[in-house]
Coordinates of N, CA and C and ligand atoms in Angstrom, one line a residue:
M4 N 0.8 -1.2 0.0 CA 0.0 0.0 0.0 C 0.9 1.3 0.0
R5 N 0.5 2.2 -0.9 CA 1.3 3.5 -0.9 C 1.2 4.3 0.4
K6 N 2.3 4.9 0.7 CA 2.3 5.7 1.9 C 1.5 7.0 1.8
Q7 N 0.7 7.3 2.8 CA 0.0 8.6 2.9 C 0.7 9.4 3.9
I8 N 1.0 10.7 3.5 CA 1.9 11.5 4.3 C 1.4 12.9 4.5
A9 N 1.4 13.3 5.8 CA 1.2 14.8 6.1 C 2.6 15.3 6.5
A10 N 3.1 16.2 5.7 CA 4.4 16.8 5.9 C 4.3 18.2 6.2
A11 N 4.9 18.6 7.3 CA 4.9 20.1 7.7 C 6.2 20.7 7.2
N12 N 6.1 21.9 6.6 CA 7.2 22.6 6.2 C 7.2 23.9 7.0
W13 N 8.0 24.0 8.0 CA 8.0 25.2 8.9 C 8.7 26.4 8.2
K14 N 9.5 26.1 7.1 CA 10.3 27.1 6.5 C 11.2 27.8 7.5
M15 N 11.4 29.1 7.4 CA 12.3 29.8 8.3 C 11.4 30.6 9.3
N16 N 10.7 29.8 10.1 CA 9.8 30.4 11.1 C 10.0 29.8 12.5
L17 N 9.6 30.5 13.5 CA 9.5 30.1 14.9 C 10.8 30.2 15.6
S18 N 10.7 30.7 16.9 CA 11.9 30.7 17.8 C 12.0 29.3 18.4
Q19 N 13.0 29.0 19.1 CA 13.1 27.7 19.8 C 11.9 27.4 20.7
S20 N 11.6 28.4 21.5 CA 10.5 28.2 22.5 C 9.1 28.1 21.7
E21 N 9.0 28.8 20.7 CA 7.7 28.7 19.9 C 7.6 27.3 19.2
A22 N 8.8 26.8 18.8 CA 8.8 25.5 18.2 C 8.4 24.5 19.2
D23 N 8.9 24.6 20.4 CA 8.6 23.7 21.5 C 7.1 23.8 21.8
S24 N 6.6 25.0 21.9 CA 5.2 25.1 22.3 C 4.3 24.5 21.2
L25 N 4.6 24.7 20.0 CA 3.8 24.2 18.9 C 3.8 22.6 19.0
L26 N 5.0 22.0 19.2 CA 5.0 20.6 19.3 C 4.2 20.1 20.5
N27 N 4.4 20.8 21.6 CA 3.7 20.4 22.8 C 2.2 20.4 22.6
E28 N 1.7 21.5 22.0 CA 0.3 21.7 21.7 C -0.2 20.5 20.8
L29 N 0.6 20.3 19.8 CA 0.2 19.3 18.8 C 0.1 17.9 19.4
F30 N 1.0 17.6 20.3 CA 1.0 16.3 20.9 C 0.1 16.1 22.1
Q31 N -0.7 17.1 22.4 CA -1.8 16.9 23.3 C -2.8 16.0 22.7
T32 N -2.8 15.9 21.4 CA -3.6 14.9 20.7 C -2.9 13.6 20.5
A33 N -3.5 12.5 20.8 CA -2.9 11.2 20.6 C -3.2 10.8 19.1
F34 N -2.2 10.8 18.3 CA -2.5 10.4 16.9 C -2.4 8.9 16.7
H35 N -3.3 8.4 15.9 CA -3.3 7.0 15.6 C -3.1 6.8 14.1
L36 N -1.8 6.8 13.8 CA -1.4 6.6 12.4 C -1.4 5.2 12.0
A37 N -2.1 4.8 10.9 CA -2.0 3.5 10.4 C -0.6 3.2 9.9
A38 N -0.4 1.9 9.6 CA 1.0 1.5 9.2 C 1.4 2.2 7.9
H39 N 0.5 2.6 7.0 CA 0.8 3.2 5.8 C 0.8 4.8 5.9
Q40 N 0.6 5.3 7.1 CA 0.5 6.7 7.2 C 1.7 7.3 8.0
E41 N 2.1 8.5 7.6 CA 3.3 9.1 8.3 C 3.0 10.6 8.5
A42 N 3.5 11.1 9.6 CA 3.6 12.6 9.7 C 5.1 13.0 9.8
I43 N 5.4 14.0 9.0 CA 6.8 14.4 8.9 C 6.9 15.9 9.2
F44 N 8.0 16.3 9.9 CA 8.2 17.7 10.3 C 9.5 18.2 9.7
A45 N 9.4 19.0 8.7 CA 10.6 19.6 8.1 C 10.8 20.9 8.8
V46 N 11.7 20.9 9.7 CA 11.9 22.0 10.6 C 13.2 22.7 10.3
P47 N 13.4 24.0 10.7 CA 14.8 24.6 10.5 C 15.8 23.7 11.2
S48 N 16.9 23.5 10.5 CA 17.9 22.5 11.0 C 18.3 22.7 12.4
I49 N 18.3 23.9 12.9 CA 18.7 24.1 14.3 C 17.8 23.5 15.3
Y50 N 16.5 23.2 14.8 CA 15.5 22.6 15.7 C 15.4 21.1 15.5
I51 N 16.2 20.5 14.7 CA 16.1 19.0 14.5 C 16.2 18.2 15.7
H52 N 17.2 18.6 16.5 CA 17.5 17.8 17.7 C 16.3 17.8 18.7
Q53 N 15.8 19.0 19.0 CA 14.7 19.1 19.9 C 13.4 18.5 19.3
T54 N 13.2 18.6 18.0 CA 12.0 18.0 17.4 C 12.1 16.5 17.5
K55 N 13.3 16.0 17.2 CA 13.5 14.5 17.3 C 13.2 14.0 18.7
A56 N 13.6 14.7 19.7 CA 13.4 14.3 21.1 C 11.9 14.3 21.3
K57 N 11.2 15.2 20.8 CA 9.7 15.2 21.0 C 9.0 14.1 20.3
L58 N 9.6 13.6 19.2 CA 9.0 12.6 18.4 C 9.4 11.2 18.9
A59 N 10.3 11.1 19.9 CA 10.8 9.8 20.3 C 9.6 9.0 20.8
G60 N 9.5 7.8 20.3 CA 8.5 6.8 20.7 C 7.2 7.0 20.0
K61 N 7.1 8.0 19.2 CA 5.8 8.3 18.4 C 5.9 7.5 17.1
Q62 N 4.9 6.7 16.9 CA 4.8 5.8 15.7 C 4.7 6.6 14.4
N63 N 5.5 6.3 13.5 CA 5.4 6.8 12.1 C 5.4 8.4 12.0
M64 N 6.2 8.9 13.0 CA 6.4 10.4 12.9 C 7.9 10.7 12.8
Y65 N 8.3 11.5 11.9 CA 9.7 11.7 11.6 C 10.0 13.2 11.5
V66 N 11.3 13.6 11.8 CA 11.8 14.9 11.6 C 12.5 14.9 10.3
A67 N 12.4 16.0 9.5 CA 13.0 16.1 8.2 C 13.8 17.4 8.1
A68 N 14.7 17.4 7.2 CA 15.5 18.7 6.8 C 14.8 19.3 5.6
Q69 N 15.0 20.6 5.5 CA 14.3 21.4 4.4 C 15.2 21.5 3.1
N70 N 16.4 21.0 3.2 CA 17.4 21.1 2.1 C 18.7 20.5 2.6
C71 N 19.5 20.1 1.6 CA 20.9 19.7 2.0 C 21.8 20.1 0.9
H72 N 23.1 20.1 1.1 CA 24.1 20.3 0.0 C 24.3 19.1 -0.8
Q73 N 24.7 19.2 -2.0 CA 24.9 18.1 -2.9 C 26.2 17.3 -2.6
K74 N 27.1 17.9 -2.0 CA 28.4 17.2 -1.7 C 28.4 16.7 -0.3
N75 N 29.2 15.7 0.0 CA 29.2 15.0 1.3 C 30.0 15.8 2.4
N76 N 30.9 16.6 2.0 CA 31.7 17.4 2.9 C 32.5 18.4 2.1
G77 N 33.2 19.3 2.8 CA 34.1 20.2 2.1 C 34.0 21.6 2.6
A78 N 34.6 22.5 1.8 CA 34.7 24.0 2.2 C 33.4 24.7 1.6
F79 N 32.3 24.5 2.3 CA 31.1 25.1 1.8 C 30.4 25.7 3.1
T80 N 31.0 26.8 3.5 CA 30.6 27.4 4.7 C 29.1 27.7 4.8
G81 N 28.5 27.3 5.9 CA 27.1 27.5 6.1 C 26.2 26.4 5.6
E82 N 26.7 25.5 4.9 CA 25.9 24.4 4.3 C 25.9 23.2 5.2
I83 N 24.9 22.3 5.0 CA 24.8 21.0 5.7 C 24.7 19.9 4.7
A84 N 25.5 18.9 4.9 CA 25.6 17.7 4.0 C 24.6 16.6 4.4
A85 N 24.1 15.9 3.4 CA 23.2 14.8 3.6 C 23.7 13.8 4.7
P86 N 25.0 13.4 4.6 CA 25.5 12.4 5.7 C 25.4 13.0 7.1
M87 N 25.5 14.4 7.2 CA 25.4 15.0 8.5 C 24.0 14.8 9.1
F88 N 23.0 15.0 8.2 CA 21.6 14.8 8.6 C 21.4 13.3 9.0
A89 N 22.0 12.4 8.2 CA 21.8 11.0 8.5 C 22.4 10.7 9.9
S90 N 23.6 11.4 10.2 CA 24.3 11.1 11.5 C 23.5 11.5 12.7
V91 N 22.5 12.4 12.5 CA 21.6 12.8 13.6 C 20.2 12.2 13.5
G92 N 20.1 11.2 12.6 CA 18.9 10.4 12.6 C 17.8 11.0 11.7
V93 N 18.2 11.9 10.8 CA 17.2 12.5 9.8 C 17.1 11.5 8.6
K94 N 15.9 11.1 8.3 CA 15.7 10.1 7.2 C 14.9 10.7 6.0
H95 N 14.5 12.0 6.1 CA 13.8 12.6 5.0 C 14.3 14.0 4.8
I96 N 14.5 14.3 3.5 CA 15.0 15.7 3.2 C 14.2 16.3 2.1
V97 N 13.6 17.4 2.3 CA 12.9 18.1 1.2 C 13.9 18.7 0.2
L98 N 13.6 18.5 -1.0 CA 14.5 19.1 -2.1 C 13.7 19.8 -3.1
G99 N 14.3 20.9 -3.6 CA 13.7 21.6 -4.8 C 12.4 22.3 -4.5
H100 N 12.2 22.7 -3.2 CA 11.1 23.6 -2.9 C 11.1 24.8 -3.9
S101 N 10.0 25.3 -4.3 CA 10.0 26.4 -5.3 C 10.7 27.6 -4.7
E102 N 10.7 27.8 -3.4 CA 11.4 28.9 -2.8 C 12.9 28.8 -3.0
R103 N 13.4 27.5 -2.9 CA 14.8 27.3 -3.1 C 15.2 27.4 -4.6
R104 N 14.2 27.0 -5.5 CA 14.5 27.1 -6.9 C 14.6 28.6 -7.3
E105 N 13.7 29.4 -6.7 CA 13.6 30.8 -7.0 C 14.7 31.7 -6.3
Y106 N 14.8 31.6 -5.0 CA 15.7 32.5 -4.3 C 17.1 32.0 -4.2
F107 N 17.3 30.7 -4.4 CA 18.7 30.1 -4.4 C 19.1 29.5 -5.7
T108 N 18.3 29.9 -6.7 CA 18.6 29.4 -8.1 C 19.0 28.0 -8.3
E109 N 18.2 27.1 -7.6 CA 18.5 25.7 -7.7 C 17.9 25.2 -9.0
S110 N 18.8 24.6 -9.8 CA 18.4 24.1 -11.1 C 18.0 22.6 -11.0
D111 N 17.4 22.1 -12.1 CA 17.0 20.7 -12.2 C 18.3 19.9 -12.1
A112 N 19.4 20.3 -12.7 CA 20.6 19.5 -12.7 C 21.2 19.5 -11.3
L113 N 21.2 20.6 -10.6 CA 21.7 20.6 -9.2 C 20.8 19.7 -8.3
L114 N 19.5 19.7 -8.6 CA 18.6 18.9 -7.8 C 18.8 17.4 -8.0
A115 N 19.2 17.1 -9.2 CA 19.6 15.7 -9.5 C 20.7 15.2 -8.6
E116 N 21.7 16.1 -8.5 CA 22.8 15.8 -7.6 C 22.4 15.7 -6.1
K117 N 21.5 16.5 -5.7 CA 21.0 16.5 -4.3 C 20.2 15.2 -4.1
V118 N 19.4 14.8 -5.1 CA 18.6 13.6 -5.0 C 19.6 12.4 -4.8
N119 N 20.7 12.4 -5.6 CA 21.7 11.3 -5.4 C 22.3 11.3 -4.0
A120 N 22.6 12.5 -3.5 CA 23.2 12.6 -2.2 C 22.3 12.0 -1.1
V121 N 21.0 12.3 -1.2 CA 20.1 11.8 -0.2 C 19.8 10.3 -0.3
L122 N 19.7 9.8 -1.6 CA 19.5 8.4 -1.7 C 20.8 7.6 -1.3
A123 N 21.9 8.2 -1.4 CA 23.2 7.6 -1.1 C 23.3 7.3 0.4
I124 N 22.6 8.1 1.2 CA 22.6 7.8 2.7 C 21.3 7.1 3.1
D125 N 20.7 6.5 2.1 CA 19.5 5.7 2.3 C 18.3 6.5 3.0
S126 N 18.2 7.7 2.6 CA 17.1 8.6 3.1 C 16.2 8.9 2.0
T127 N 15.1 9.5 2.4 CA 14.0 9.8 1.4 C 14.0 11.2 0.9
P128 N 14.2 11.5 -0.3 CA 14.0 12.8 -0.8 C 12.5 13.1 -1.0
I129 N 12.1 14.3 -0.5 CA 10.7 14.7 -0.7 C 10.9 15.8 -1.8
F130 N 10.7 15.4 -3.1 CA 11.1 16.2 -4.2 C 9.9 17.0 -4.7
C131 N 10.2 18.4 -4.6 CA 9.1 19.3 -5.0 C 9.2 19.7 -6.4
C132 N 8.0 19.8 -7.0 CA 7.9 20.3 -8.4 C 6.6 21.1 -8.5
G133 N 6.4 21.8 -9.5 CA 5.2 22.6 -9.7 C 5.4 23.8 -10.5
E134 N 4.4 24.3 -11.1 CA 4.5 25.4 -12.1 C 4.1 26.7 -11.6
P135 N 4.6 27.8 -12.2 CA 4.2 29.2 -11.9 C 2.8 29.5 -12.6
L136 N 2.3 30.6 -12.2 CA 0.9 31.0 -12.6 C 0.8 31.1 -14.2
D137 N 1.8 31.7 -14.8 CA 1.7 32.0 -16.2 C 1.7 30.7 -17.0
I138 N 2.4 29.7 -16.5 CA 2.5 28.4 -17.1 C 1.1 27.7 -17.0
R139 N 0.5 27.8 -15.8 CA -0.8 27.2 -15.6 C -1.9 27.9 -16.5
E140 N -1.8 29.2 -16.5 CA -2.8 30.0 -17.3 C -2.7 29.6 -18.8
A141 N -1.4 29.3 -19.3 CA -1.3 28.9 -20.7 C -1.6 27.4 -20.9
G142 N -1.9 26.7 -19.8 CA -2.3 25.3 -19.9 C -1.1 24.4 -20.1
N143 N 0.1 24.9 -19.8 CA 1.3 24.1 -20.0 C 1.8 23.4 -18.7
Q144 N 1.0 23.3 -17.7 CA 1.5 22.7 -16.4 C 2.1 21.3 -16.5
N145 N 1.4 20.5 -17.4 CA 1.9 19.1 -17.4 C 3.3 19.0 -18.1
I146 N 3.5 19.7 -19.1 CA 4.8 19.7 -19.8 C 5.9 20.2 -18.9
F147 N 5.5 21.3 -18.2 CA 6.5 22.0 -17.3 C 6.9 21.0 -16.2
V148 N 6.0 20.4 -15.5 CA 6.3 19.5 -14.4 C 7.0 18.2 -14.9
E149 N 6.5 17.7 -16.0 CA 7.2 16.5 -16.6 C 8.7 16.8 -16.8
A150 N 9.0 18.0 -17.3 CA 10.4 18.3 -17.5 C 11.2 18.3 -16.2
Q151 N 10.6 18.9 -15.2 CA 11.3 18.9 -13.9 C 11.6 17.5 -13.4
L152 N 10.6 16.6 -13.6 CA 10.7 15.2 -13.1 C 11.8 14.5 -13.9
K153 N 11.7 14.7 -15.2 CA 12.7 14.0 -16.1 C 14.1 14.5 -15.9
N154 N 14.2 15.8 -15.7 CA 15.6 16.3 -15.6 C 16.3 16.0 -14.3
S155 N 15.5 15.8 -13.2 CA 16.1 15.6 -11.9 C 16.0 14.1 -11.4
L156 N 15.1 13.4 -12.0 CA 14.8 12.0 -11.4 C 15.0 10.9 -12.4
F157 N 14.9 11.1 -13.7 CA 14.9 10.0 -14.6 C 16.2 9.2 -14.8
H158 N 17.2 9.7 -14.1 CA 18.5 8.9 -14.1 C 18.4 7.8 -13.1
L159 N 17.4 7.8 -12.2 CA 17.4 6.9 -11.1 C 16.9 5.5 -11.6
S160 N 17.3 4.5 -10.9 CA 16.8 3.1 -11.2 C 15.4 3.0 -10.6
A161 N 14.7 1.9 -11.0 CA 13.4 1.6 -10.5 C 13.5 1.4 -9.0
E162 N 14.5 0.8 -8.5 CA 14.7 0.5 -7.1 C 14.9 1.9 -6.3
Q163 N 15.5 2.8 -7.0 CA 15.7 4.1 -6.3 C 14.4 5.0 -6.4
I164 N 13.7 5.0 -7.5 CA 12.6 5.9 -7.7 C 11.5 5.7 -6.7
V165 N 11.3 4.4 -6.3 CA 10.3 4.1 -5.3 C 10.6 4.7 -3.9
K166 N 11.8 5.1 -3.7 CA 12.2 5.7 -2.4 C 12.0 7.2 -2.4
V167 N 11.6 7.8 -3.6 CA 11.4 9.2 -3.6 C 9.9 9.5 -3.4
V168 N 9.7 10.6 -2.6 CA 8.3 11.1 -2.4 C 8.2 12.4 -3.3
I169 N 7.2 12.5 -4.0 CA 7.0 13.7 -4.8 C 6.0 14.6 -4.1
A170 N 6.4 15.9 -4.1 CA 5.4 16.9 -3.6 C 5.1 17.9 -4.8
Y171 N 3.9 17.7 -5.3 CA 3.5 18.6 -6.4 C 2.9 19.9 -5.7
E172 N 3.6 21.0 -6.0 CA 3.2 22.3 -5.4 C 3.1 23.4 -6.4
P173 N 1.9 23.7 -6.9 CA 1.7 24.8 -7.9 C 2.2 26.1 -7.2
I174 N 3.1 26.8 -7.8 CA 3.7 28.0 -7.1 C 2.6 29.0 -6.8
W175 N 1.6 29.1 -7.7 CA 0.5 30.1 -7.5 C -0.4 29.8 -6.3
A176 N -0.2 28.6 -5.7 CA -1.0 28.2 -4.6 C -0.2 28.2 -3.3
I177 N 1.1 28.4 -3.4 CA 1.9 28.4 -2.2 C 1.8 29.7 -1.4
G178 N 1.3 29.6 -0.2 CA 1.3 30.8 0.7 C 0.3 31.9 0.2
T179 N -0.5 31.6 -0.7 CA -1.4 32.6 -1.3 C -2.8 32.5 -0.8
G180 N -3.1 31.3 -0.2 CA -4.5 31.1 0.2 C -5.3 30.5 -0.9
K181 N -4.8 30.5 -2.1 CA -5.4 29.9 -3.3 C -5.1 28.4 -3.4
T182 N -6.0 27.6 -3.3 CA -5.7 26.1 -3.4 C -6.1 25.6 -4.8
A183 N -5.4 24.7 -5.3 CA -5.9 24.0 -6.5 C -7.2 23.3 -6.1
T184 N -8.1 23.2 -7.0 CA -9.3 22.4 -6.6 C -8.9 20.9 -6.6
S185 N -9.7 20.1 -5.9 CA -9.3 18.7 -5.8 C -9.3 18.1 -7.2
E186 N -10.1 18.6 -8.1 CA -10.1 18.1 -9.5 C -8.8 18.4 -10.2
Q187 N -8.3 19.7 -10.0 CA -7.0 20.1 -10.6 C -5.9 19.3 -10.0
A188 N -5.9 19.1 -8.7 CA -4.9 18.3 -8.0 C -4.9 16.9 -8.6
Q189 N -6.1 16.3 -8.6 CA -6.1 14.9 -9.1 C -5.6 14.8 -10.5
E190 N -6.0 15.7 -11.3 CA -5.7 15.7 -12.8 C -4.2 15.6 -12.9
I191 N -3.5 16.5 -12.3 CA -2.0 16.6 -12.5 C -1.3 15.5 -11.7
H192 N -1.8 15.1 -10.6 CA -1.2 13.9 -9.9 C -1.3 12.7 -10.7
A193 N -2.4 12.5 -11.3 CA -2.6 11.3 -12.2 C -1.6 11.4 -13.4
Y194 N -1.4 12.6 -13.9 CA -0.5 12.8 -15.0 C 1.0 12.5 -14.5
I195 N 1.3 13.0 -13.3 CA 2.7 12.7 -12.8 C 2.9 11.2 -12.7
R196 N 1.8 10.5 -12.2 CA 2.0 9.1 -12.0 C 2.1 8.4 -13.4
S197 N 1.4 9.0 -14.4 CA 1.6 8.4 -15.8 C 3.0 8.6 -16.3
V198 N 3.6 9.7 -16.0 CA 4.9 10.0 -16.4 C 5.9 9.0 -15.8
F199 N 5.7 8.6 -14.6 CA 6.5 7.6 -14.0 C 6.2 6.2 -14.6
A200 N 4.9 6.0 -14.8 CA 4.5 4.7 -15.4 C 5.2 4.5 -16.8
S201 N 5.3 5.6 -17.6 CA 5.8 5.4 -18.9 C 7.3 5.1 -18.8
K202 N 8.0 5.6 -17.8 CA 9.4 5.3 -17.7 C 9.7 4.0 -16.9
Y203 N 9.0 3.8 -15.9 CA 9.3 2.7 -14.9 C 8.3 1.5 -14.9
G204 N 7.1 1.8 -15.6 CA 6.1 0.8 -15.5 C 5.0 1.1 -14.4
Q205 N 3.8 0.6 -14.6 CA 2.7 1.0 -13.8 C 2.9 0.6 -12.3
S206 N 3.4 -0.6 -12.1 CA 3.5 -1.1 -10.7 C 4.5 -0.3 -9.9
I207 N 5.5 0.2 -10.5 CA 6.5 1.1 -9.8 C 5.8 2.4 -9.6
A208 N 5.2 3.0 -10.6 CA 4.5 4.3 -10.5 C 3.4 4.2 -9.4
D209 N 2.8 3.1 -9.2 CA 1.7 3.0 -8.2 C 2.3 3.0 -6.8
Q210 N 3.6 2.8 -6.7 CA 4.2 2.7 -5.3 C 4.7 4.1 -4.9
I211 N 4.7 5.1 -5.8 CA 5.3 6.4 -5.5 C 4.2 7.3 -4.8
S212 N 4.5 7.8 -3.7 CA 3.6 8.8 -3.0 C 3.7 10.1 -3.6
I213 N 2.6 10.7 -4.0 CA 2.6 12.1 -4.6 C 1.8 13.0 -3.7
L214 N 2.4 13.9 -3.0 CA 1.7 14.8 -2.1 C 1.3 16.1 -2.8
Y215 N 0.3 16.7 -2.3 CA -0.1 18.0 -2.9 C 0.3 19.1 -1.9
G216 N 0.8 20.2 -2.4 CA 1.1 21.3 -1.5 C 0.7 22.6 -2.1
G217 N 0.2 23.5 -1.3 CA -0.3 24.8 -1.8 C -1.6 25.2 -1.0
S218 N -1.4 25.9 0.1 CA -2.5 26.3 0.9 C -3.4 25.2 1.4
V219 N -2.8 24.1 1.7 CA -3.6 23.0 2.4 C -3.9 23.5 3.8
K220 N -5.1 23.2 4.2 CA -5.5 23.6 5.5 C -6.6 22.6 6.0
A221 N -7.0 22.7 7.3 CA -7.9 21.8 7.9 C -9.2 21.7 7.0
A222 N -9.6 22.8 6.5 CA -10.9 22.9 5.8 C -10.9 22.2 4.4
N223 N -9.7 22.0 3.8 CA -9.7 21.4 2.5 C -8.9 20.1 2.4
A224 N -8.2 19.7 3.5 CA -7.3 18.5 3.5 C -8.1 17.3 3.1
K225 N -9.3 17.0 3.8 CA -10.0 15.8 3.6 C -10.4 15.6 2.1
E226 N -10.9 16.7 1.5 CA -11.3 16.6 0.1 C -10.2 16.4 -0.8
L227 N -9.0 17.1 -0.6 CA -7.9 16.9 -1.4 C -7.3 15.4 -1.3
F228 N -7.2 15.0 0.0 CA -6.6 13.7 0.2 C -7.5 12.5 -0.2
S229 N -8.8 12.8 -0.5 CA -9.7 11.8 -0.9 C -9.5 11.4 -2.4
Q230 N -8.7 12.3 -3.1 CA -8.5 12.0 -4.5 C -7.6 10.8 -4.7
P231 N -7.9 9.9 -5.6 CA -7.1 8.7 -5.7 C -5.6 8.8 -5.9
D232 N -5.1 9.9 -6.5 CA -3.7 10.0 -6.7 C -3.1 11.1 -5.8
V233 N -3.8 11.5 -4.8 CA -3.3 12.5 -3.9 C -3.0 11.7 -2.6
D234 N -1.7 11.6 -2.3 CA -1.3 10.7 -1.2 C -0.9 11.5 0.1
G235 N -1.5 12.7 0.3 CA -1.2 13.5 1.4 C -0.8 14.9 1.0
G236 N -0.2 15.6 1.9 CA 0.1 17.0 1.6 C 1.5 17.5 2.2
L237 N 2.1 18.5 1.6 CA 3.2 19.2 2.1 C 2.6 20.6 2.5
V238 N 2.7 20.9 3.8 CA 1.9 22.0 4.3 C 2.8 23.1 4.9
G239 N 2.7 24.3 4.5 CA 3.5 25.4 5.0 C 2.7 26.1 6.1
G240 N 2.1 27.2 5.8 CA 1.4 28.0 6.8 C 0.6 27.3 7.9
A241 N -0.3 26.4 7.4 CA -1.2 25.7 8.4 C -0.4 24.7 9.3
S242 N 0.8 24.4 8.9 CA 1.6 23.5 9.8 C 2.1 24.2 11.0
L243 N 2.0 25.5 11.0 CA 2.5 26.3 12.2 C 1.3 26.5 13.2
I244 N 0.2 26.0 12.9 CA -1.0 26.1 13.9 C -1.4 24.7 14.3
A245 N -1.2 24.4 15.6 CA -1.4 23.0 16.1 C -2.7 22.4 15.7
S246 N -3.8 23.2 15.9 CA -5.1 22.6 15.6 C -5.3 22.3 14.1
E247 N -4.7 23.2 13.2 CA -4.8 23.0 11.8 C -4.0 21.7 11.4
F248 N -2.8 21.6 11.9 CA -2.0 20.4 11.4 C -2.5 19.1 12.0
T249 N -3.1 19.2 13.2 CA -3.7 18.0 13.8 C -4.8 17.5 12.9
A250 N -5.6 18.4 12.4 CA -6.7 18.1 11.5 C -6.2 17.5 10.2
I251 N -5.1 18.1 9.7 CA -4.5 17.7 8.4 C -4.0 16.2 8.6
I252 N -3.3 16.0 9.7 CA -2.8 14.6 9.9 C -4.0 13.6 10.0
N253 N -5.1 14.1 10.7 CA -6.2 13.2 10.8 C -7.0 13.0 9.5
A254 N -6.7 13.9 8.5 CA -7.4 13.8 7.2 C -6.8 12.8 6.3
L255 N -5.6 12.2 6.7 CA -5.0 11.2 5.9 C -6.0 10.0 5.7
Q256 N -6.0 9.5 4.5 CA -7.0 8.4 4.2 C -6.4 7.0 4.6
Ligands
PEP320 C1 4.9 25.0 1.2 O1 5.7 25.7 1.8 O2 5.4 23.9 0.7 C2 3.5 25.3 1.1 C3 2.8 24.5 0.4 O3 3.1 26.4 1.8 P1 1.6 26.8 2.1 O4 0.9 25.6 2.7 O5 1.7 27.9 3.1 O6 0.9 27.2 0.8

């Protein structure tokens, strides 16, 4: 059974004590995640240790990094390498978020290197893709996203690609309050799966979790997650509010 995932992306938000309060508030709820369900917290790297401590003993809940460097070590001041994350128990790393593509000029080729670095330490890349508004308005979203996937992931073997989680995040829906309709999400998620099916075969494509991101909140999570090719969400703003993210976790199918 494909994994269903609620992933929080805190981005560059919260002080240490605010992070602590958020997790405390969140864990006032006892979550009952099924074997195929996961909750993941992509926190600022400086809070990985404290978040991991809070998650200790909690079933199917993991801390994640929001980015990593493509090299394993070296003179790259301020950067953090994938093996460093592995050494502190991080098993999931978000890659290619649209903010990193835009503000840090991360290219498809660079992201292919980062994907390799994460898979090399036996961790899960949460690979983000998604189109800007002008591409959506021109109706070219499928071609655009397909190119992102091909350029950064198609060098992987079938054994490797099933370890990757995809997060489809239309840029026009990130942090804007504008959510793709569940029909729009389903349509492009099904297309993404078909892209993998054409390269790796249907049974491999059926194993890949494809999350939707873009103004997911308590009010729309159930409807989005009920779509057959939407396997959960990558959540920014609403993951900073305990009651919202609790409801989003509970909306997993
Ligand atoms: C995100 O940061 O990946 C995201 C989808 O943000 P938001 O939920 O705030 O739109």
